[in-house]
Amino acid sequence: MITPQSIQPGSTIRIVSPAGKIEEKHVMPAVNWLEEQGYTLKLGKHVFAQHFQFAGTDEQRAADVQDALDDADCDAIICSRGGYGTVRIIDRLDFTQFLKEPKWLVGFSDITILHSRLHNLEVPTIHGVMPRYFFNDKGEPREDLTSMMTLLKGEGISYNIASTEFDRQGKASGQLVGGNLSIVTSLSGTKYDIDTAGKILFLEDIDEFLYHTDRMVHQLKLSGKLDNLAGLILGDYTDMKDNESPFGQTVHEIFTEAVKEFDYPVCYGFPGGHDKKNLALAFGRDWELEVAESGTRLRLV
């Protein structure tokens, strides 16, 4: 992997909106905080543009992302939000200049498409919090933000997660990949599909019906993406829905049944995704995963 350089005070961070529209009030407090920490901020020309549910037209969003990718003075790109729309511009993006001077890309949810694209180009990325969720109700930096900045600065990080009744114990190490379950499955069969063999797969989702989640999990299984994992980490599954006629299984039960024939460790309930805590993960980097009766430890190698 071609690891981007760590950022430090004085580094330039660009904020872009590849997908859904967002208001200034949800971005500018984060911009001000980053500037107070000593970073130089550049906002894409169309960060606050609106075109139906998108942050501007496909052409506008792609232009902003392309400018950030090509900016030789930029050290990190933080996406303003997810939502929907990155898939509409991914084919418009040229990563030629970016690969000469790679930089960190940060985001989650719909940004999984960019994570997958860069993983296939062998550039690590950060699955982490976006500007709207930098701070708690008191205006203080959340642990989400602290963990994201730790990774951007190139510092080591380790997480200890409480055990659950569904955990499957064991140890594993390997590259971390994944992101949003719906996006990962939607990329199956495309040129942005990811190879999961020998890797630790992280998955999270929001606002999905349980039967739909079951279908996506079995799509992953039928495509072989669950066969040869080093390990599996399940993040938050937020605001999940059920039909009037209940599906009959929780998300954890769906995954447990789907991977019961395999022997790799499985961690349930990692605080990552769309819930109250979204701890940062470096995709494309090597991690050590240890799932034990006392809890799970995940450490960046």
PDB file of N, CA, C and O in Angstrom, residues 32 50 61 86 146 156 178 212 225 253 262 289 300:
ATOM      1  N   ASN A  32     -13.640  25.821  11.568  1.00  0.00           N
ATOM      2  CA  ASN A  32     -13.044  26.752  12.539  1.00  0.00           C
ATOM      3  C   ASN A  32     -12.157  26.013  13.541  1.00  0.00           C
ATOM      4  O   ASN A  32     -11.069  26.486  13.898  1.00  0.00           O
ATOM      5  N   GLN A  50     -26.694  23.019  -3.979  1.00  0.00           N
ATOM      6  CA  GLN A  50     -27.862  22.152  -3.850  1.00  0.00           C
ATOM      7  C   GLN A  50     -28.455  21.863  -5.216  1.00  0.00           C
ATOM      8  O   GLN A  50     -28.682  22.783  -6.009  1.00  0.00           O
ATOM      9  N   ARG A  61     -19.982  18.335  -8.301  1.00  0.00           N
ATOM     10  CA  ARG A  61     -19.405  17.518  -7.234  1.00  0.00           C
ATOM     11  C   ARG A  61     -18.121  16.846  -7.708  1.00  0.00           C
ATOM     12  O   ARG A  61     -17.122  16.787  -6.988  1.00  0.00           O
ATOM     13  N   THR A  86     -22.258   9.488  -4.531  1.00  0.00           N
ATOM     14  CA  THR A  86     -20.861   9.264  -4.940  1.00  0.00           C
ATOM     15  C   THR A  86     -20.774   8.315  -6.126  1.00  0.00           C
ATOM     16  O   THR A  86     -19.917   8.472  -7.001  1.00  0.00           O
ATOM     17  N   THR A 146     -11.316  12.679  17.917  1.00  0.00           N
ATOM     18  CA  THR A 146      -9.990  12.420  18.479  1.00  0.00           C
ATOM     19  C   THR A 146      -9.325  11.233  17.789  1.00  0.00           C
ATOM     20  O   THR A 146      -8.143  11.278  17.436  1.00  0.00           O
ATOM     21  N   GLY A 156      -0.149   5.670  16.660  1.00  0.00           N
ATOM     22  CA  GLY A 156      -0.718   4.355  16.898  1.00  0.00           C
ATOM     23  C   GLY A 156      -2.046   4.452  17.626  1.00  0.00           C
ATOM     24  O   GLY A 156      -2.324   5.435  18.316  1.00  0.00           O
ATOM     25  N   GLY A 178     -13.732  -2.634   3.867  1.00  0.00           N
ATOM     26  CA  GLY A 178     -15.176  -2.669   4.062  1.00  0.00           C
ATOM     27  C   GLY A 178     -15.812  -1.303   4.092  1.00  0.00           C
ATOM     28  O   GLY A 178     -15.466  -0.402   3.336  1.00  0.00           O
ATOM     29  N   HIS A 212     -33.900  -7.312   4.044  1.00  0.00           N
ATOM     30  CA  HIS A 212     -32.964  -6.778   3.052  1.00  0.00           C
ATOM     31  C   HIS A 212     -31.528  -7.002   3.506  1.00  0.00           C
ATOM     32  O   HIS A 212     -30.645  -7.342   2.706  1.00  0.00           O
ATOM     33  N   LYS A 225     -17.302 -13.625  -0.625  1.00  0.00           N
ATOM     34  CA  LYS A 225     -16.625 -12.596   0.157  1.00  0.00           C
ATOM     35  C   LYS A 225     -16.537 -12.902   1.645  1.00  0.00           C
ATOM     36  O   LYS A 225     -15.810 -12.225   2.377  1.00  0.00           O
ATOM     37  N   GLU A 253     -27.944 -12.139  14.651  1.00  0.00           N
ATOM     38  CA  GLU A 253     -28.332 -13.527  14.364  1.00  0.00           C
ATOM     39  C   GLU A 253     -28.211 -13.838  12.878  1.00  0.00           C
ATOM     40  O   GLU A 253     -27.834 -14.957  12.500  1.00  0.00           O
ATOM     41  N   PHE A 262     -17.575 -21.077   9.094  1.00  0.00           N
ATOM     42  CA  PHE A 262     -16.199 -20.596   9.037  1.00  0.00           C
ATOM     43  C   PHE A 262     -15.621 -20.515  10.448  1.00  0.00           C
ATOM     44  O   PHE A 262     -16.351 -20.563  11.438  1.00  0.00           O
ATOM     45  N   LEU A 289      -6.535  -8.273  15.381  1.00  0.00           N
ATOM     46  CA  LEU A 289      -7.841  -8.455  16.007  1.00  0.00           C
ATOM     47  C   LEU A 289      -7.778  -9.632  16.963  1.00  0.00           C
ATOM     48  O   LEU A 289      -7.379 -10.729  16.576  1.00  0.00           O
ATOM     49  N   LEU A 300      -3.959  -1.166  15.601  1.00  0.00           N
ATOM     50  CA  LEU A 300      -3.281  -0.836  14.357  1.00  0.00           C
ATOM     51  C   LEU A 300      -1.833  -1.270  14.465  1.00  0.00           C
ATOM     52  O   LEU A 300      -1.141  -0.928  15.415  1.00  0.00           O
TER      53      LEU A 300
END
